mmCIF file of C-alpha atoms in Angstrom:
data_model
loop_
_atom_site.group_PDB
_atom_site.id
_atom_site.type_symbol
_atom_site.label_atom_id
_atom_site.label_comp_id
_atom_site.label_asym_id
_atom_site.label_seq_id
_atom_site.Cartn_x
_atom_site.Cartn_y
_atom_site.Cartn_z
ATOM 1 C CA MET Z 1 21.299 -10.000 11.063
ATOM 2 C CA PHE Z 2 20.958 -7.825 7.955
ATOM 3 C CA LYS Z 3 17.532 -6.618 9.138
ATOM 4 C CA ALA Z 4 18.823 -5.859 12.640
ATOM 5 C CA VAL Z 5 21.696 -3.725 11.306
ATOM 6 C CA ASN Z 6 19.431 -2.057 8.740
ATOM 7 C CA ASP Z 7 16.877 -1.127 11.419
ATOM 8 C CA ALA Z 8 19.433 -0.083 14.039
ATOM 9 C CA HIS Z 9 21.230 2.327 11.712
ATOM 10 C CA MET Z 10 18.124 3.397 9.761
ATOM 11 C CA LEU Z 11 19.855 2.568 6.471
ATOM 12 C CA ASP Z 12 16.559 2.044 4.626
ATOM 13 C CA LEU Z 13 18.090 -0.718 2.489
ATOM 14 C CA PRO Z 14 15.799 -3.075 0.544
ATOM 15 C CA PRO Z 15 15.278 -6.568 2.031
ATOM 16 C CA LEU Z 16 18.023 -8.261 0.044
ATOM 17 C CA PHE Z 17 17.350 -11.769 1.335
ATOM 18 C CA ALA Z 18 13.550 -11.656 1.486
ATOM 19 C CA ASN Z 19 12.978 -13.937 -1.504
ATOM 20 C CA ILE Z 20 15.810 -16.393 -0.919
ATOM 21 C CA LYS Z 21 14.627 -19.899 -0.062
ATOM 22 C CA LEU Z 22 16.590 -23.027 0.759
ATOM 23 C CA LYS Z 23 15.911 -25.826 -1.686
ATOM 24 C CA GLY Z 24 13.867 -28.567 -0.095
ATOM 25 C CA ALA Z 25 13.173 -26.583 3.064
ATOM 26 C CA GLU Z 26 9.729 -26.998 4.562
ATOM 27 C CA PRO Z 27 8.117 -24.964 7.336
ATOM 28 C CA GLN Z 28 8.240 -26.770 10.664
ATOM 29 C CA GLN Z 29 5.151 -26.790 12.864
ATOM 30 C CA ARG Z 30 6.125 -26.754 16.538
ATOM 31 C CA GLN Z 31 5.003 -29.870 18.337
ATOM 32 C CA PRO Z 32 2.390 -29.126 21.015
ATOM 33 C CA TYR Z 33 2.364 -30.992 24.295
ATOM 34 C CA ASP Z 34 -0.436 -33.417 24.969
ATOM 35 C CA VAL Z 35 -2.606 -31.922 27.714
ATOM 36 C CA ALA Z 36 -2.422 -35.113 29.767
ATOM 37 C CA PHE Z 37 1.382 -34.925 29.667
ATOM 38 C CA VAL Z 38 1.291 -31.354 30.999
ATOM 39 C CA HIS Z 39 -0.991 -32.491 33.838
ATOM 40 C CA GLN Z 40 0.887 -35.638 34.733
ATOM 41 C CA ARG Z 41 4.499 -34.652 34.139
ATOM 42 C CA ILE Z 42 5.159 -30.923 33.846
ATOM 43 C CA LEU Z 43 2.730 -29.967 36.627
ATOM 44 C CA ALA Z 44 3.550 -32.965 38.805
ATOM 45 C CA ASN Z 45 4.649 -32.130 42.330
ATOM 46 C CA GLY Z 46 8.376 -31.346 42.310
ATOM 47 C CA ALA Z 47 8.783 -31.936 38.559
ATOM 48 C CA LEU Z 48 10.391 -28.533 37.972
ATOM 49 C CA ASP Z 49 12.405 -28.265 41.190
ATOM 50 C CA ASP Z 50 15.638 -28.198 39.154
ATOM 51 C CA LEU Z 51 14.628 -24.777 37.812
ATOM 52 C CA ASN Z 52 15.169 -21.698 39.954
ATOM 53 C CA PRO Z 53 11.925 -20.178 41.297
ATOM 54 C CA GLU Z 54 11.653 -17.433 38.669
ATOM 55 C CA ALA Z 55 12.202 -19.819 35.761
ATOM 56 C CA ARG Z 56 9.826 -22.398 37.226
ATOM 57 C CA ARG Z 57 7.056 -19.833 37.719
ATOM 58 C CA VAL Z 58 7.479 -18.489 34.209
ATOM 59 C CA VAL Z 59 6.675 -22.003 32.988
ATOM 60 C CA TYR Z 60 3.569 -22.079 35.166
ATOM 61 C CA LEU Z 61 2.521 -18.688 33.798
ATOM 62 C CA LEU Z 62 2.928 -19.872 30.207
ATOM 63 C CA CYS Z 63 0.795 -22.953 30.844
ATOM 64 C CA GLU Z 64 -2.332 -20.933 31.637
ATOM 65 C CA THR Z 65 -1.881 -17.801 29.521
ATOM 66 C CA GLY Z 66 -0.298 -18.832 26.233
ATOM 67 C CA LEU Z 67 2.114 -15.918 26.525
ATOM 68 C CA ARG Z 68 5.211 -15.844 24.375
ATOM 69 C CA LEU Z 69 8.304 -16.311 26.521
ATOM 70 C CA SER Z 70 9.516 -12.783 25.725
ATOM 71 C CA GLU Z 71 6.138 -11.389 26.808
ATOM 72 C CA ALA Z 72 6.319 -13.217 30.138
ATOM 73 C CA CYS Z 73 9.917 -12.172 30.795
ATOM 74 C CA ASN Z 74 9.132 -8.503 30.269
ATOM 75 C CA LEU Z 75 6.104 -8.161 32.512
ATOM 76 C CA SER Z 76 6.466 -5.489 35.178
ATOM 77 C CA ALA Z 77 4.642 -4.053 38.158
ATOM 78 C CA ALA Z 78 2.844 -1.740 35.723
ATOM 79 C CA THR Z 79 1.514 -4.624 33.630
ATOM 80 C CA ILE Z 80 0.613 -7.063 36.412
ATOM 81 C CA ASP Z 81 -2.667 -6.447 38.239
ATOM 82 C CA LEU Z 82 -3.386 -8.830 41.099
ATOM 83 C CA GLN Z 83 -5.796 -6.512 42.923
ATOM 84 C CA SER Z 84 -8.636 -6.114 40.435
ATOM 85 C CA PRO Z 85 -11.731 -8.362 40.619
ATOM 86 C CA VAL Z 86 -10.215 -10.328 37.719
ATOM 87 C CA PRO Z 87 -6.431 -10.571 38.259
ATOM 88 C CA HIS Z 88 -4.648 -10.244 34.931
ATOM 89 C CA VAL Z 89 -1.519 -9.324 33.027
ATOM 90 C CA ARG Z 90 -1.286 -6.729 30.275
ATOM 91 C CA VAL Z 91 1.007 -7.299 27.320
ATOM 92 C CA ARG Z 92 2.351 -3.855 26.429
ATOM 93 C CA ALA Z 93 5.414 -2.545 24.619
ATOM 94 C CA GLU Z 94 6.801 -0.542 27.582
ATOM 95 C CA GLY Z 95 9.678 0.817 25.517
ATOM 96 C CA ARG Z 96 10.069 -2.438 23.590
ATOM 97 C CA GLN Z 97 8.680 -3.568 20.271
ATOM 98 C CA LEU Z 98 5.901 -6.135 20.359
ATOM 99 C CA LYS Z 99 5.894 -8.885 17.746
ATOM 100 C CA THR Z 100 2.727 -7.462 16.161
ATOM 101 C CA SER Z 101 0.255 -4.722 17.024
ATOM 102 C CA GLN Z 102 -2.263 -7.441 17.914
ATOM 103 C CA SER Z 103 0.135 -8.764 20.553
ATOM 104 C CA GLN Z 104 -1.066 -6.001 22.885
ATOM 105 C CA ARG Z 105 -3.731 -7.689 24.981
ATOM 106 C CA ASP Z 106 -5.006 -8.402 28.494
ATOM 107 C CA ILE Z 107 -5.091 -11.947 29.852
ATOM 108 C CA PRO Z 108 -6.790 -13.062 33.082
ATOM 109 C CA LEU Z 109 -4.739 -15.091 35.536
ATOM 110 C CA VAL Z 110 -6.223 -18.390 36.666
ATOM 111 C CA GLY Z 111 -5.016 -21.579 38.285
ATOM 112 C CA VAL Z 112 -1.288 -22.154 38.502
ATOM 113 C CA ALA Z 113 -0.545 -18.897 36.639
ATOM 114 C CA LEU Z 114 -2.270 -16.873 39.357
ATOM 115 C CA MET Z 115 -0.461 -18.862 42.042
ATOM 116 C CA ALA Z 116 2.866 -18.145 40.345
ATOM 117 C CA MET Z 117 2.274 -14.430 39.819
ATOM 118 C CA ARG Z 118 1.363 -13.897 43.457
ATOM 119 C CA HIS Z 119 5.050 -14.604 44.110
ATOM 120 C CA HIS Z 120 6.107 -12.105 41.425
ATOM 121 C CA PRO Z 121 3.869 -9.033 41.476
ATOM 122 C CA ALA Z 122 6.643 -7.009 39.800
ATOM 123 C CA GLY Z 123 7.578 -9.605 37.189
ATOM 124 C CA PHE Z 124 10.761 -11.596 36.650
ATOM 125 C CA PRO Z 125 13.738 -9.205 36.878
ATOM 126 C CA ARG Z 126 16.298 -11.997 36.540
ATOM 127 C CA TYR Z 127 15.099 -12.667 32.986
ATOM 128 C CA ARG Z 128 13.954 -9.257 31.775
ATOM 129 C CA ASP Z 129 15.093 -8.958 28.140
ATOM 130 C CA LYS Z 130 16.651 -12.431 28.438
ATOM 131 C CA ALA Z 131 14.009 -14.676 26.895
ATOM 132 C CA ASP Z 132 16.523 -16.564 24.744
ATOM 133 C CA SER Z 133 18.676 -17.332 27.768
ATOM 134 C CA LEU Z 134 15.676 -18.515 29.761
ATOM 135 C CA SER Z 135 14.449 -20.654 26.863
ATOM 136 C CA ALA Z 136 17.800 -22.453 26.770
ATOM 137 C CA ILE Z 137 17.712 -23.030 30.544
ATOM 138 C CA ILE Z 138 14.163 -24.399 30.540
ATOM 139 C CA ASN Z 139 14.688 -26.635 27.522
ATOM 140 C CA LYS Z 140 17.901 -28.020 29.032
ATOM 141 C CA VAL Z 141 16.149 -28.926 32.283
ATOM 142 C CA PHE Z 142 13.164 -30.335 30.394
ATOM 143 C CA SER Z 143 15.551 -32.545 28.397
ATOM 144 C CA SER Z 144 17.266 -33.795 31.541
ATOM 145 C CA LYS Z 145 13.879 -34.649 33.050
ATOM 146 C CA ASN Z 146 12.558 -36.362 29.906
ATOM 147 C CA LEU Z 147 9.940 -33.648 29.515
ATOM 148 C CA ARG Z 148 10.451 -33.343 25.758
ATOM 149 C CA PRO Z 149 9.294 -36.788 24.559
ATOM 150 C CA ASN Z 150 8.609 -35.668 20.988
ATOM 151 C CA GLY Z 151 11.080 -32.817 20.713
ATOM 152 C CA GLU Z 152 8.798 -30.228 22.261
ATOM 153 C CA THR Z 153 10.192 -26.940 23.553
ATOM 154 C CA VAL Z 154 8.939 -24.470 26.119
ATOM 155 C CA TYR Z 155 7.192 -22.663 23.233
ATOM 156 C CA SER Z 156 5.105 -25.800 22.719
ATOM 157 C CA LEU Z 157 3.110 -24.799 25.802
ATOM 158 C CA ARG Z 158 1.689 -21.902 23.755
ATOM 159 C CA HIS Z 159 0.482 -24.357 21.108
ATOM 160 C CA THR Z 160 -1.053 -26.559 23.798
ATOM 161 C CA PHE Z 161 -2.828 -23.507 25.217
ATOM 162 C CA LYS Z 162 -4.454 -22.894 21.833
ATOM 163 C CA ASP Z 163 -5.467 -26.555 21.572
ATOM 164 C CA ARG Z 164 -7.160 -26.237 24.954
ATOM 165 C CA LEU Z 165 -9.037 -23.146 23.758
ATOM 166 C CA ARG Z 166 -10.230 -25.108 20.725
ATOM 167 C CA SER Z 167 -11.385 -27.992 22.919
ATOM 168 C CA ALA Z 168 -13.311 -25.554 25.098
ATOM 169 C CA GLY Z 169 -15.201 -24.280 22.043
ATOM 170 C CA ALA Z 170 -13.646 -20.808 22.050
ATOM 171 C CA THR Z 171 -14.573 -18.701 19.042
ATOM 172 C CA ASP Z 172 -11.858 -17.679 16.585
ATOM 173 C CA GLU Z 173 -12.173 -14.123 17.882
ATOM 174 C CA MET Z 174 -11.671 -15.249 21.474
ATOM 175 C CA LYS Z 175 -8.661 -17.384 20.524
ATOM 176 C CA ASP Z 176 -7.085 -14.466 18.679
ATOM 177 C CA ALA Z 177 -7.814 -12.106 21.586
ATOM 178 C CA LEU Z 178 -6.021 -14.387 24.054
ATOM 179 C CA MET Z 179 -3.183 -15.465 21.764
ATOM 180 C CA GLY Z 180 -2.462 -12.024 20.332
ATOM 181 C CA HIS Z 181 -3.013 -13.179 16.752
ATOM 182 C CA LYS Z 182 -4.025 -10.979 13.869
ATOM 183 C CA ARG Z 183 -7.707 -10.912 12.958
ATOM 184 C CA HIS Z 184 -8.517 -11.065 9.262
ATOM 185 C CA GLU Z 185 -11.681 -9.032 9.552
ATOM 186 C CA PRO Z 186 -12.522 -5.522 10.808
ATOM 187 C CA ALA Z 187 -12.639 -5.099 14.571
ATOM 188 C CA TYR Z 188 -15.910 -3.838 16.018
ATOM 189 C CA GLY Z 189 -16.860 -3.006 19.595
ATOM 190 C CA PHE Z 190 -14.774 -3.389 22.720
ATOM 191 C CA GLY Z 191 -14.137 -7.109 22.388
ATOM 192 C CA TYR Z 192 -14.420 -9.688 25.158
ATOM 193 C CA SER Z 193 -14.630 -8.612 28.795
ATOM 194 C CA PHE Z 194 -12.226 -9.763 31.487
ATOM 195 C CA GLU Z 195 -15.075 -11.760 32.982
ATOM 196 C CA SER Z 196 -15.835 -13.697 29.785
ATOM 197 C CA LYS Z 197 -12.145 -14.427 29.214
ATOM 198 C CA ALA Z 198 -11.698 -15.554 32.824
ATOM 199 C CA GLU Z 199 -14.771 -17.780 32.660
ATOM 200 C CA LEU Z 200 -13.333 -19.625 29.670
ATOM 201 C CA LEU Z 201 -9.855 -19.942 31.176
ATOM 202 C CA ASN Z 202 -11.233 -21.185 34.484
ATOM 203 C CA ARG Z 203 -13.144 -23.902 32.616
ATOM 204 C CA THR Z 204 -9.926 -25.103 30.988
ATOM 205 C CA ALA Z 205 -7.596 -24.558 33.956
ATOM 206 C CA LEU Z 206 -4.954 -27.195 34.585
ATOM 207 C CA ARG Z 207 -4.483 -29.016 37.875
ATOM 208 C CA PRO Z 208 -1.653 -27.193 39.714
ATOM 209 C CA PRO Z 209 1.097 -28.799 41.797
ATOM 210 C CA LEU Z 210 0.853 -28.493 45.554
ATOM 211 C CA ALA Z 211 3.479 -25.746 45.600
ATOM 212 C CA VAL Z 212 4.829 -23.367 42.983
#
């Protein structure tokens, strides 16, 4: 809250609470979903029917792209390209602040994510700038459907996405390019092409439900 007020009013105050730590506190690693659970339960036919169509298709998008929920909610017609040879979404600031500069990236759409985005070529207006609200809705429905067996949250799908990239043998550079993580070495060249990214994602694509 202090940071938000400091930034909003450009007070340029020092980070008063930066070095304060709670005694005994330990960082918590979010629990990823098991891939088989995503296949058999989350992507089962009708499993997410209690979510409205926009919320349900955001979940499908997250499964195959590893997007942060806020990134998915703020996609727009300008950052969704379904017409190019490799359909994809572009994570861009568009008047907002991205989490990091490396968050800006392009991600091919495959499998259930492509199916979902064909219904939403202009994004998800119901949840634009409302990622926290959508997170609460999804997690509530997941709880009611026993889709959080080990305390997972919708964000756990991003961790599962990275596990799937590891299992597919993706290089660290490829993982960072798709996840929007910071690279700890100088960047050279243009990076991976849409085609090489799509080839990897198609190899790891999940089995979609009959309808999205």
